[in-house]
Structure formats: structure tokens, C-alpha cells
């Protein structure tokens, strides 16, 4: 159903006390405290023109409840009315106006107006000049989702011509090429998280489209979605821009300093301010389990500034212009072998066997990118960022030797048809020798004997060939540190690297350090390192998604911030997450691996106190059992536990003689002796989760 093009007439207008005006995030623009503060400043200097028609706010009311205003223009309401626009000006008025004079002029519309009618009303009153590009794009895509043509045209009209052309180009690419369609669809997954969008700059779309890396960008945006879904799926529509700005780039899992700042933000309600206390502490526990810097659309755009010069290097390796995407074009040049060369340090390779040609190709492709990440200043002339308190980096000269090394490396890794572009190592040495002699003795001032000149070039090349490569010391990168070497602000946690961090981390930018997701336990040190930031950036762009849960987890923190230790001496001797690849730790006795719950509706579970606990499709769930072989025969039967990490379950000691959940209808063999109580309803989705949780255990469900 399209929006009616005819303007909807209001029932009238009146002054209403602000405490009688309510709004929801579905009805009004995402709240931004900075915009509210801006309006308060305007009110202080210009006054608060509440009666002006251009400043009124629209609200819905039952027609029979509306009547003419009194002599002072006020409408006395017994119940609050729902506003469709104007949240920022109302919040600013609450702060600016005296308590006894807090009212605003409202235009009233019928309560039963259609959804499209509400959208038309909002557009009529939406005159914000400072609405961000990202919010406009989000509203545009929501209109596309709803097949709302008038809404699409309205939001497109608020963009510049170049921005409209870039959006149309993305749509055209999405129709023609599957990778671009996946990138656009990955952005659409974030539409339900409004706080992420103010940071998106549509002016950057042109740059993103020319990088030709939709697969890499899709992985990054999917990682954003997975991370925030794990953190606040049940409260995703309450995610505000201030919270995203406070959390992006932070890693409380690796940094005790970030964790302390996050706890202060929760206590002072500067993050997730619109969520009730129980939900906030559940979110706090989820945030602590994210083992990498929290990504956002802002960090995505900044990290593409590191990806872009490296993509330029990758393009120059190809013998012709890109036909589709960088990844696909390099795949066409690969020899499809199953053996690949792992670069352990600069120029030192070890042959590896891959299970298939695709795996070998992906590993080789990732290593070419890592080479570009290490040497982009010398290969492109683009400088790293300036370090605080240090001089600006000097413009580097482009060194052709690195191009030759990378070209030979690509050839050795199975990419055919690339090495002839930059020649052999001898060719590169000869070019550098000739360039040196011409610079030292310019031809306009000196004469050269051709044979003598060639002899000197050969002599220089022979000298270069006798110089052996330095052997890098074997070292291990740190994820956190006692010293703050990279800064805690968001700008230091994303984007093109700073000069000193690139020099210090260059020896670690190899696949053996960068090629797997972080699964180490948090060290508890105060600060995150620059290597951890680069690792997260590479993982976001190049590593396939998996669950960000830590691989070894012996403590569970509940909503009351109480930690319950699950040690081998407790009643739960074996801990297993739902996964096809569980890992086992001999020291703790726990078997842990990630969970990917099915996308289904919320499930309610009744705990021992009769409290209903909601388990969402993306809520981390632990399934714990005491195997029959480990249980003494004289003890009471063990209990099957399904635990919501953010719920009240974690407040109580796990006991083998206390029941938690009823799956009697599905019990077979080993589970027949478990104590049970009932779920709130017979839910197939929850049974599927339970089945997943024990699919790899010795028990049969």
C-alpha cells in the first residue's frame, strides 16, 4: 500500500503539558543527546517558540477524546498521547523550561491512521537539517523493505545528486553481481539497530565501490551484526547512537581499563540509558564476552581507509582491469593446487597442505593482502598516520623492490600470469642500480660509456646478491599490555595505522599470527595493544564468521554481577556449548565450543523460583551435564541444565538434585534418570537447541 499523496488534515492543535506526551523509538527519530544539547543552546539564545506552527509536534488521539482548548489554549488530557515526531525538542524543553511551565503546542491526528499515514505525517514535520546520511539511508531502505514508493522518493530527495548516483550504482551492481548483493543485504541486517546508522557517511560510498572488495566488506558488516546481536538482540531497537559511540573500538574482554569504563557508563546510564536495569546487566555480561574491539559502521568506514591503499596494490598485480571483484579475479589466476606456501617471516616460506584448492587459494590470497598491509607506504607512497607528540611521517619513496618481491611471492603461491609485470629479482636490482647511477651522475652533466655503465650496474647487482636476509627473532605478539601505547579513543582503535605501531607490529603481520580468531582468555591487563587492533581489523575483513564466545570459560556472571565458578569440583563436571567442533581443556575439565542457535522466536523458560526467563534466538546458552560414568551410583540423579547467561539462573549454586527443565517426551537411554520440571510451553525451537547442545556428547537425546 502506497502513501496517500493527499495531505492528511489534523483535528486541530492545542497546548499540552509535556508529561502527557509520550513516544516510542518506532515512532520518532533515534535519540541523540548531542542534538538535544544543541536545541537547549538555541533555546537559551533565541527563546523557545512553542506556539509557532513550524515548531509544533504531531500526536495521535482518539477523535472522541479531542475537544476544543480552554481559554488559555490548553487541552486537559487524562491519559498521555503518542507523538510521531519532535522527541529532541521536547527533551530539550524539559531541561530548559521551568517545571511549572513545561508545555508544547501539539497538532492532533486520528488514532486509527494507517502506518503509511503515520510515515507521511512524520515526513511533513521532519525538518531537521542535521539528520545524518546514515539515518536517511536507513529510512530509505526501510521504505524499500515496505515497498513504500513515496517514502523512497522523499528520502532520496534529501540526498545530493552524487549520493543518489552512488546508491543507484550500488543497486545496479547488486542486480548484476552476487557479491555486491550480499554486501547490500548485509547492511540491511543492521536496519533494526538504529544507533549504528548516524555514523554512516554516504559520501564514502563512492570510495567503497571503487575498492572492488565486496566480499571483504560483507564479512566486516556481518561481524558488526553478529557482535551487536550477541550483545543486545532483545533490545536492538533501543540501541542509541551515544551508546555505540561509547563502545565502538572498546574491548572489555582484553582490557581491564575498557571494562572499568564500561561499568562506569552502565552505572551512570550513559550507555543503554533507555533499557531497564535487568536488561542492562544482562547486556553488560554479553559485552564482557566479546574478545575483540567492538566494531561499528564508523570503525568499518575508518578501516576501509587501511584497506584502500592495499587494494590499490592488489589491483596493480593483476594483468588487466578488474572484471568483477578482486577476490574473484585472483581466483581466476590461481592454479587450483592444494599445496600453499605459508610465509612465516619476511621471505621465509614453509609448504603446507590444504584440504582443498579453495582453502589453499584463500590462504594464499590472504597472505598477499598481509604483504600489502606491511609495506603499503613503500609501495604506494601513502604515509601512516602521525603519532601524537611526534613529527609528521616523511613521504616515502616508492621502492620497486617490494613490488618485485610481492609479484614473485604471488607466483610461488600459485597465482599465474602476474610475475611478468614486475620482473625477476635481478630485473628489480638492475633497475634500482641504473636509477642510482643516473641520480648520482645526471646525464645532462656527465657522459657515460655504455659498456662501462652496464659493467657498473652488474657489479652493484652482484654486491646486492651477496647480502643475506636478516632472520627475524621468534616473538609472540601481546593482545593487552600494562602500558597504554595506542590510546583509548575510537580514532586510535581503527583506521590506517600510526607510524610507530606499523613499525612495531610489522613482524607480526603474518598469517600464523593473524589467520585465526582470538580465543585466548582475557589477560586482565589494563590496555589493548596495537596488534590486537590490527588483528581485529584483518579478522573482520578476511576471516569467516564464527561465534565470538571465548573458548575456555570457567566463570559465569549473572545479572546481579555475581560470579558463579564452574570448577571440576562442582556438581557440573562437563560443560559443552552447542557446536560441531567442541574443544576440551584438560586443566579445567571443561569441554567448550561455540553455539549458533537457530533463528526462531523467543522462548520462555520457568526457573526454580517460578520466574519466567526469556531466551532469544541469539542469547548465549550453556548446556551442562554430569556424565553417567562420572556420577557416583549412590547419589541422586544428575540434572540437565539449560542456562541463560544473562538470566537469574546464574545466581544459584548448580546442584545435581535440583531440576531445571522438562524434556520427558524426548528422553532416551542416558537421560532417563534426570530430574526434571516443565518448560512454560512445548516449544519445538527450544527442543532443537537442546538437541544441538548434546549432538556431540555421549548422551542420546
XYZ file of C-alpha atoms in Angstrom:
701
model
C 0.000 0.000 0.000
C 1.464 3.326 -1.041
C 1.246 6.518 0.934
C -1.738 8.676 0.063
C -0.388 11.675 -1.775
C -3.095 13.908 -0.329
C -2.048 15.663 2.898
C -3.871 14.413 5.987
C -5.822 17.103 7.833
C -5.294 17.477 11.572
C -8.119 17.548 14.094
C -6.732 20.769 15.491
C -3.997 21.976 17.795
C -3.642 22.856 21.483
C -1.125 23.346 24.235
C -0.368 20.136 26.147
C 1.787 19.529 29.191
C 4.975 17.748 28.146
C 4.498 14.968 30.701
C 1.369 13.966 28.741
C 3.391 13.439 25.556
C 4.996 10.013 25.053
C 6.906 8.451 22.194
C 8.497 5.161 21.194
C 11.613 4.525 19.129
C 9.416 3.125 16.357
C 7.594 6.453 16.067
C 10.326 9.055 16.378
C 13.888 9.640 15.282
C 16.673 7.869 17.189
C 17.513 9.964 20.254
C 20.857 11.773 20.149
C 21.905 13.648 23.322
C 24.115 15.963 21.262
C 21.131 17.138 19.224
C 19.182 17.735 22.441
C 22.055 19.814 23.835
C 22.172 21.796 20.582
C 18.491 22.669 20.923
C 18.938 23.684 24.569
C 21.632 26.128 23.452
C 19.298 27.509 20.784
C 16.534 27.954 23.374
C 18.917 29.902 25.623
C 19.909 32.350 22.890
C 16.723 32.601 20.817
C 13.975 31.573 23.212
C 11.540 28.675 22.952
C 8.881 29.486 20.312
C 6.421 26.800 21.281
C 3.350 28.276 19.568
C 4.915 28.692 16.128
C 3.313 26.359 13.607
C 6.706 25.211 12.301
C 7.691 24.066 15.807
C 4.604 22.032 16.673
C 4.804 18.277 17.181
C 2.263 15.779 15.769
C 0.427 13.361 18.068
C -2.336 10.748 17.791
C -5.574 10.907 19.760
C -8.971 9.218 19.735
C -11.301 11.671 17.948
C -13.905 11.410 20.709
C -11.305 12.471 23.294
C -10.352 15.594 21.393
C -12.213 18.796 22.242
C -11.601 22.497 21.943
C -8.874 24.005 24.092
C -9.681 26.186 27.060
C -9.285 29.945 27.135
C -5.522 29.695 27.549
C -5.182 27.279 24.665
C -4.593 24.203 26.857
C -6.123 20.768 26.332
C -6.588 18.838 29.563
C -5.757 15.184 28.946
C -6.402 12.359 31.384
C -4.101 9.937 29.550
C -0.857 10.519 27.614
C -0.928 10.856 23.826
C 1.572 9.340 21.426
C 3.861 11.702 19.469
C 5.088 10.889 15.978
C 7.873 13.447 15.886
C 9.750 16.044 17.938
C 11.416 13.988 20.658
C 14.576 16.109 20.735
C 12.756 19.428 21.107
C 10.546 18.001 23.875
C 13.536 16.608 25.782
C 15.336 19.949 25.345
C 12.249 21.778 26.601
C 12.162 19.588 29.730
C 15.704 20.668 30.509
C 15.265 24.342 29.579
C 11.789 25.287 30.820
C 10.811 25.790 34.471
C 8.997 22.828 35.999
C 5.682 24.699 36.207
C 5.823 25.899 32.592
C 6.600 22.720 30.662
C 4.126 22.563 27.779
C 4.242 22.376 23.986
C 1.829 23.026 21.132
C 0.599 19.825 19.504
C -1.173 19.104 16.200
C -3.607 16.215 16.724
C -4.370 13.451 14.213
C -6.808 10.487 14.452
C -5.557 7.487 16.422
C -6.543 4.997 13.701
C -4.314 6.474 10.982
C -2.585 3.803 8.892
C 1.123 3.014 9.085
C 1.689 4.758 5.759
C -0.279 7.737 7.012
C 1.959 7.960 10.083
C 5.021 7.909 7.849
C 3.552 10.761 5.780
C 2.900 12.811 8.935
C 6.453 12.281 10.146
C 7.847 13.430 6.818
C 5.686 16.535 6.902
C 7.087 17.520 10.300
C 10.634 16.250 9.736
C 12.558 19.432 9.003
C 15.805 18.533 10.737
C 18.712 19.979 8.796
C 21.249 17.895 10.693
C 19.850 14.395 10.127
C 22.776 12.219 9.123
C 23.369 10.492 5.804
C 23.210 7.135 7.533
C 19.789 7.821 9.056
C 18.479 8.917 5.649
C 19.829 5.725 4.052
C 18.284 3.627 6.832
C 14.864 5.229 6.308
C 15.268 4.748 2.566
C 15.982 1.030 2.929
C 13.083 0.636 5.370
C 10.825 2.163 2.716
C 12.266 -0.256 0.144
C 11.532 -3.119 2.527
C 7.927 -1.883 2.868
C 7.554 -1.172 -0.905
C 6.770 2.437 0.025
C 7.484 4.371 -3.175
C 6.509 7.803 -1.847
C 8.731 7.299 1.175
C 11.635 6.236 -1.035
C 11.274 9.353 -3.170
C 11.088 11.559 -0.072
C 14.314 10.273 1.444
C 16.136 10.245 -1.898
C 15.193 13.903 -2.341
C 17.132 14.757 0.813
C 20.400 13.476 -0.669
C 22.794 15.209 -3.014
C 22.985 14.161 -6.642
C 26.313 12.372 -6.175
C 24.969 10.415 -3.206
C 21.891 9.354 -5.180
C 24.116 8.226 -8.051
C 26.289 6.140 -5.710
C 23.221 4.466 -4.189
C 21.856 3.758 -7.667
C 25.228 2.331 -8.678
C 25.209 0.020 -5.649
C 21.698 -1.123 -6.573
C 22.809 -1.789 -10.157
C 25.835 -3.779 -9.003
C 23.618 -5.723 -6.576
C 21.416 -6.748 -9.507
C 24.360 -7.821 -11.662
C 26.816 -9.379 -9.209
C 26.083 -11.644 -6.267
C 28.916 -10.276 -4.026
C 27.509 -6.740 -4.194
C 24.022 -8.026 -3.470
C 25.378 -9.755 -0.364
C 27.075 -6.516 0.737
C 23.867 -4.524 0.374
C 21.891 -7.231 2.168
C 24.444 -7.307 4.992
C 23.845 -3.576 5.509
C 20.103 -4.274 5.599
C 20.645 -6.657 8.523
C 21.590 -3.606 10.604
C 18.329 -1.729 9.970
C 16.909 -2.899 13.316
C 19.875 -1.338 15.167
C 19.179 2.405 14.778
C 22.132 3.594 16.866
C 24.625 2.256 14.309
C 23.444 4.422 11.418
C 24.265 8.070 12.296
C 27.962 7.307 11.701
C 27.447 6.089 8.120
C 28.623 8.646 5.555
C 27.098 8.212 2.126
C 29.906 10.326 0.697
C 32.158 7.310 1.362
C 30.060 5.048 -0.890
C 31.971 6.164 -3.988
C 35.221 5.118 -2.337
C 33.759 1.782 -1.210
C 32.516 0.984 -4.692
C 35.920 1.653 -6.290
C 37.824 -0.599 -3.864
C 36.217 -3.630 -5.569
C 36.178 -5.661 -2.344
C 32.502 -6.511 -1.649
C 33.320 -9.933 -0.156
C 35.720 -8.427 2.383
C 33.322 -5.604 3.260
C 30.440 -8.058 3.636
C 32.410 -10.049 6.208
C 33.055 -6.878 8.182
C 29.410 -5.744 8.175
C 28.258 -9.259 9.067
C 30.680 -9.179 12.006
C 29.076 -5.898 13.124
C 25.657 -7.530 13.015
C 26.758 -10.666 14.835
C 28.503 -8.671 17.566
C 25.623 -6.337 18.365
C 23.106 -9.181 18.090
C 25.081 -11.101 20.714
C 25.224 -8.013 22.906
C 21.667 -6.672 22.750
C 19.443 -8.676 20.395
C 16.380 -8.375 22.638
C 16.955 -4.618 22.955
C 18.269 -3.938 19.462
C 15.725 -1.209 18.717
C 16.764 0.592 21.914
C 20.376 0.863 20.761
C 21.182 4.581 20.600
C 23.977 6.472 18.885
C 25.554 7.635 22.163
C 25.948 4.015 23.292
C 27.548 2.997 20.002
C 29.993 5.923 20.163
C 30.937 4.965 23.732
C 31.511 1.268 22.948
C 32.913 1.125 19.401
C 36.533 0.073 19.369
C 36.456 -0.922 23.053
C 37.356 -4.423 24.208
C 36.454 -5.115 27.864
C 37.389 -8.768 27.349
C 41.061 -7.922 26.748
C 41.365 -4.593 28.564
C 40.550 -4.071 32.233
C 40.622 -0.306 31.572
C 37.910 -0.633 28.920
C 35.946 -2.906 31.238
C 36.104 -0.372 34.087
C 34.997 2.474 31.819
C 32.132 0.358 30.529
C 30.967 -0.415 34.068
C 31.047 3.303 34.926
C 28.977 4.019 31.820
C 26.440 1.413 32.849
C 26.296 2.772 36.401
C 25.873 6.370 35.213
C 23.427 5.286 32.486
C 25.445 6.906 29.725
C 25.217 3.667 27.728
C 21.982 1.768 27.079
C 20.213 4.506 29.027
C 16.766 3.528 27.753
C 16.893 -0.092 28.954
C 15.630 -1.383 32.298
C 18.151 -2.441 34.940
C 17.762 -6.215 34.477
C 18.313 -5.948 30.741
C 21.285 -3.620 31.183
C 23.219 -6.032 33.394
C 22.449 -8.893 31.048
C 23.952 -6.749 28.273
C 26.946 -5.968 30.496
C 27.715 -9.677 30.771
C 27.426 -10.080 26.996
C 29.790 -7.156 26.357
C 32.461 -8.764 28.509
C 32.430 -11.846 26.281
C 33.323 -10.053 23.022
C 37.011 -10.997 22.539
C 37.860 -8.269 20.006
C 37.337 -4.492 19.688
C 33.620 -3.875 19.184
C 33.006 -2.959 15.522
C 30.525 -0.414 14.175
C 29.761 1.296 10.880
C 32.145 4.074 11.934
C 35.040 1.658 12.501
C 34.092 -0.040 9.221
C 34.456 3.182 7.223
C 37.705 4.037 9.002
C 39.191 0.565 8.469
C 38.453 0.763 4.743
C 40.984 3.629 4.737
C 43.595 0.958 5.556
C 42.076 -1.488 3.088
C 42.023 1.049 0.225
C 45.773 1.587 -0.400
C 46.334 -2.156 -0.012
C 43.581 -2.825 -2.555
C 45.382 -0.476 -4.929
C 48.488 -2.668 -4.574
C 46.479 -5.836 -5.213
C 44.920 -4.321 -8.353
C 48.349 -3.480 -9.762
C 49.357 -7.139 -9.539
C 46.606 -8.104 -11.965
C 47.484 -8.026 -15.679
C 44.256 -6.221 -16.666
C 41.443 -4.147 -15.222
C 39.189 -5.794 -12.661
C 36.282 -7.596 -14.306
C 34.230 -8.359 -11.170
C 35.852 -8.232 -7.731
C 39.426 -8.538 -6.502
C 38.766 -11.893 -4.866
C 37.158 -13.368 -7.983
C 39.833 -12.028 -10.331
C 42.627 -13.504 -8.205
C 40.718 -16.806 -8.049
C 40.747 -16.949 -11.858
C 44.558 -16.677 -11.833
C 45.101 -19.439 -9.260
C 46.384 -22.825 -10.381
C 43.857 -24.638 -8.112
C 46.547 -26.648 -6.352
C 46.051 -27.899 -2.796
C 49.554 -27.014 -1.577
C 50.201 -23.498 -0.360
C 53.221 -21.652 0.988
C 52.929 -20.182 4.476
C 55.128 -17.104 4.945
C 56.489 -17.460 8.467
C 58.538 -14.249 8.329
C 59.612 -11.874 5.576
C 60.686 -14.045 2.627
C 60.753 -17.335 4.590
C 58.155 -19.867 3.398
C 57.023 -23.269 4.615
C 54.931 -25.561 2.361
C 51.521 -26.533 3.744
C 48.853 -28.951 2.566
C 45.261 -27.727 2.385
C 42.159 -29.971 2.388
C 41.064 -28.498 -0.952
C 42.066 -25.976 -3.599
C 39.704 -23.299 -2.291
C 41.323 -23.358 1.146
C 44.811 -23.142 -0.412
C 43.705 -20.245 -2.626
C 42.120 -18.335 0.275
C 45.213 -18.707 2.453
C 47.476 -17.535 -0.368
C 45.152 -14.631 -1.162
C 45.134 -13.528 2.493
C 48.935 -13.573 2.590
C 49.155 -11.231 -0.400
C 46.930 -8.793 1.488
C 49.137 -9.104 4.567
C 52.186 -8.271 2.453
C 50.381 -5.115 1.316
C 49.387 -4.297 4.911
C 53.063 -4.459 5.935
C 54.550 -2.452 3.076
C 51.858 -0.114 1.729
C 53.922 3.070 2.500
C 56.878 1.904 0.395
C 54.631 0.565 -2.383
C 52.117 3.415 -2.703
C 53.753 6.488 -1.182
C 50.842 6.828 1.280
C 52.110 7.579 4.762
C 50.925 6.008 8.023
C 49.152 8.315 10.448
C 51.093 10.726 12.610
C 51.818 9.656 16.184
C 50.823 12.054 18.916
C 53.782 14.160 20.023
C 55.967 13.046 17.107
C 56.787 14.739 13.783
C 54.680 14.044 10.727
C 55.877 10.950 8.789
C 58.016 11.744 5.762
C 56.600 10.984 2.352
C 58.140 7.592 1.486
C 59.670 6.932 -1.910
C 58.106 4.080 -3.844
C 60.523 1.161 -3.731
C 60.222 -1.097 -6.762
C 61.964 -3.937 -4.978
C 58.884 -4.566 -2.837
C 56.721 -4.831 -5.954
C 59.108 -7.402 -7.388
C 59.112 -9.404 -4.136
C 55.322 -9.398 -3.944
C 54.988 -10.384 -7.594
C 57.351 -13.345 -7.120
C 55.543 -14.286 -3.924
C 52.213 -14.354 -5.800
C 53.727 -16.609 -8.452
C 55.158 -19.003 -5.841
C 51.722 -19.183 -4.197
C 50.042 -20.415 -7.357
C 48.803 -17.177 -8.927
C 49.794 -17.377 -12.585
C 50.253 -14.546 -15.062
C 51.290 -11.916 -12.508
C 55.078 -12.063 -12.041
C 55.990 -10.804 -15.531
C 54.629 -7.362 -14.669
C 57.468 -6.512 -12.277
C 60.085 -8.934 -13.492
C 62.565 -11.044 -11.553
C 64.637 -10.024 -8.565
C 67.622 -9.406 -10.855
C 65.477 -7.119 -13.038
C 64.461 -5.107 -9.973
C 68.077 -4.844 -8.759
C 69.221 -3.678 -12.194
C 66.520 -1.006 -12.326
C 67.489 0.274 -8.871
C 71.200 0.264 -9.800
C 70.569 2.223 -13.005
C 68.339 4.703 -11.162
C 71.036 5.182 -8.517
C 73.786 5.880 -11.067
C 71.597 8.324 -13.026
C 70.660 10.180 -9.841
C 74.275 10.299 -8.615
C 75.611 11.418 -12.028
C 72.798 13.154 -14.013
C 73.160 12.602 -17.756
C 72.824 16.316 -18.511
C 76.134 16.904 -16.727
C 78.017 13.609 -17.211
C 78.838 11.334 -20.092
C 78.600 7.551 -19.794
C 80.414 4.848 -21.687
C 77.655 2.314 -22.349
C 79.754 -0.777 -21.705
C 81.330 0.709 -18.575
C 77.898 1.775 -17.311
C 76.500 -1.753 -17.802
C 79.523 -3.221 -16.034
C 78.959 -0.962 -13.029
C 75.283 -1.996 -12.930
C 76.283 -5.683 -12.909
C 78.842 -5.045 -10.154
C 76.231 -3.336 -7.969
C 73.800 -6.233 -8.555
C 76.470 -8.754 -7.581
C 77.091 -6.825 -4.394
C 73.357 -6.827 -3.594
C 73.104 -10.577 -4.219
C 75.784 -11.297 -1.594
C 73.792 -9.524 1.161
C 71.853 -12.109 3.180
C 68.393 -11.534 4.589
C 68.101 -10.750 8.295
C 66.498 -13.506 10.367
C 63.618 -12.174 12.443
C 63.581 -13.136 16.088
C 60.844 -15.500 17.090
C 58.455 -13.498 19.235
C 54.851 -13.668 20.363
C 52.503 -10.693 19.965
C 50.645 -9.435 23.014
C 46.932 -8.678 22.956
C 46.993 -6.476 26.056
C 49.641 -4.516 27.896
C 50.440 -2.717 31.136
C 51.146 0.464 29.152
C 48.736 2.486 27.037
C 50.687 2.573 23.784
C 47.861 3.163 21.303
C 45.257 5.267 23.153
C 41.724 4.540 24.245
C 39.780 6.890 21.970
C 37.938 5.445 18.985
C 40.223 7.165 16.453
C 43.170 5.161 17.826
C 41.269 1.857 17.564
C 40.541 1.885 13.829
C 41.720 3.261 10.501
C 45.108 3.459 8.833
C 47.814 2.568 11.374
C 50.052 5.078 13.097
C 53.708 5.136 12.104
C 55.215 3.658 15.267
C 52.604 0.913 15.598
C 53.158 -0.166 11.981
C 56.907 -0.382 12.552
C 56.441 -2.313 15.797
C 53.769 -4.720 14.548
C 55.129 -5.352 11.049
C 56.913 -8.532 12.176
C 53.569 -9.949 13.366
C 51.523 -9.225 10.237
C 51.805 -12.808 9.006
C 49.174 -15.485 8.696
C 50.422 -17.570 11.616
C 49.547 -14.654 13.924
C 46.629 -13.123 12.010
C 44.943 -16.145 10.455
C 42.645 -17.252 13.285
C 40.102 -15.608 15.563
C 41.144 -14.622 19.087
C 40.272 -17.385 21.537
C 42.653 -16.650 24.379
C 41.293 -15.860 27.796
C 41.409 -12.202 28.740
C 44.709 -11.356 30.413
C 43.245 -8.720 32.704
C 45.938 -6.207 31.726
C 44.791 -2.596 31.549
C 45.246 -1.729 27.892
C 44.705 -3.288 24.494
C 47.690 -3.393 22.123
C 48.012 -2.077 18.594
C 48.483 -5.666 17.394
C 45.082 -6.654 18.809
C 43.552 -3.758 16.859
C 45.214 -4.826 13.596
C 44.264 -8.452 14.226
C 40.627 -7.478 14.706
C 40.649 -5.412 11.525
C 42.092 -8.289 9.494
C 39.663 -10.787 11.043
C 36.709 -8.504 10.279
C 37.629 -8.296 6.596
C 39.112 -11.725 5.879
C 38.198 -14.408 8.405
C 34.969 -16.309 8.136
C 32.392 -15.684 10.811
C 32.241 -17.810 13.891
C 30.820 -17.217 17.312
C 32.842 -14.688 19.317
C 32.483 -16.643 22.543
C 35.737 -17.444 24.307
C 36.935 -20.984 24.014
C 37.683 -21.556 27.694
C 35.243 -20.017 30.149
C 35.165 -21.105 33.780
C 33.101 -18.263 35.249
C 29.545 -17.116 34.509
C 28.465 -13.646 35.616
C 24.786 -13.123 36.296
C 22.569 -10.041 36.195
C 23.470 -9.224 39.803
C 27.180 -9.159 38.918
C 27.717 -12.327 40.958
C 30.252 -14.758 39.562
C 29.491 -18.456 39.787
C 32.586 -20.619 39.423
C 32.081 -23.808 37.431
C 35.111 -25.789 38.543
C 35.646 -29.548 38.123
C 34.901 -29.999 41.822
C 31.379 -28.626 41.408
C 28.435 -30.778 40.502
C 28.817 -29.891 36.815
C 31.921 -31.727 35.647
C 31.461 -31.262 31.923
C 30.477 -28.075 30.129
C 29.644 -28.066 26.464
C 28.261 -25.441 24.107
C 26.285 -26.455 21.057
C 28.762 -26.931 18.233
C 30.131 -29.445 15.796
C 33.700 -28.650 16.884
C 33.936 -28.779 20.694
C 37.291 -28.202 22.363
C 38.479 -29.761 25.596
C 40.740 -28.301 28.266
C 42.453 -30.914 30.398
C 43.359 -28.430 33.135
C 39.803 -27.328 33.877
C 37.961 -30.435 32.740
C 35.606 -28.338 30.596
C 34.627 -29.056 27.020
C 33.673 -25.795 25.321
C 32.804 -24.674 21.823
C 30.647 -22.011 20.121
C 26.876 -22.048 19.704
C 24.865 -20.805 16.771
C 21.226 -21.041 17.904
C 18.568 -21.393 15.217
C 16.795 -18.208 14.155
C 13.440 -18.679 15.817
C 11.081 -16.816 18.082
C 11.774 -16.079 21.733
C 11.349 -18.931 24.201
C 10.151 -18.596 27.760
C 11.579 -20.925 30.413
C 10.339 -21.100 34.011
C 13.165 -21.311 36.534
C 13.065 -22.901 40.011
C 11.530 -19.859 41.644
C 8.687 -19.729 39.148
C 10.192 -16.758 37.304
C 9.789 -16.724 33.535
C 13.085 -16.129 31.734
C 13.228 -15.211 28.036
C 15.788 -16.953 25.839
C 16.155 -15.218 22.479
C 17.470 -16.885 19.300
C 20.794 -15.106 19.811
C 21.127 -15.484 23.578
C 24.253 -17.497 24.500
C 23.130 -20.759 26.081
C 25.187 -23.202 28.122
C 24.170 -26.803 28.411
C 25.786 -28.665 31.300
C 25.609 -32.306 32.230
C 27.202 -34.713 34.612
C 28.002 -37.800 32.535
C 26.556 -41.034 33.999
C 30.029 -42.579 34.117
C 31.268 -39.774 36.391
C 28.285 -39.781 38.757
C 28.538 -41.957 41.886
C 25.860 -44.625 41.878
C 24.643 -43.684 45.365
C 23.969 -40.026 44.552
C 20.683 -38.583 43.364
C 20.204 -38.442 39.594
C 22.056 -35.582 37.864
C 20.262 -32.574 36.456
C 20.139 -31.310 32.886
C 20.679 -27.528 32.966
C 19.842 -25.034 30.238
C 21.363 -21.751 31.411
C 20.747 -18.260 30.031
C 23.983 -16.311 30.657
C 22.068 -13.118 31.318
C 19.292 -14.573 33.458
C 18.767 -15.299 37.101
C 19.839 -18.918 36.671
C 23.468 -17.984 37.334
C 22.645 -16.612 40.791
C 22.241 -20.034 42.329
C 24.639 -22.853 43.011
C 24.263 -25.640 40.470
C 23.096 -28.757 42.310
C 22.673 -32.213 40.912
C 19.479 -32.839 42.863
C 17.641 -29.709 41.701
C 15.589 -29.874 38.478
C 15.635 -27.218 35.777
C 13.928 -28.231 32.576
C 11.485 -30.871 31.315
C 12.267 -32.870 28.199
C 10.495 -36.090 29.289
C 8.826 -36.534 25.931
C 12.232 -36.745 24.237
C 14.206 -38.760 26.791
C 16.050 -41.914 25.798
C 18.723 -44.045 27.466
C 21.195 -41.898 29.445
C 18.717 -39.080 30.044
C 16.020 -41.303 31.526
C 17.264 -40.769 35.121
C 17.471 -36.961 35.029
C 15.331 -34.942 37.446
C 13.076 -32.517 35.583
C 10.496 -29.768 35.759
C 8.426 -28.282 32.978
C 9.011 -25.586 30.376
C 6.325 -22.897 30.119
C 5.197 -24.356 26.810
C 6.064 -27.184 24.428
C 8.454 -25.324 22.165
C 9.978 -27.063 19.147
C 12.690 -24.413 18.766
C 13.951 -24.977 22.304
C 13.951 -28.718 21.751
C 16.110 -28.103 18.672
C 18.554 -26.094 20.802
C 18.689 -28.906 23.371
C 19.241 -31.434 20.585
C 22.130 -29.317 19.213
C 23.670 -28.982 22.639
C 24.107 -32.724 23.038
C 24.552 -33.767 19.435
C 28.256 -34.385 20.025
C 28.024 -35.703 23.578
C 27.969 -39.330 24.611
C 24.291 -38.979 25.514
C 21.405 -39.517 23.155
C 18.528 -37.048 23.016
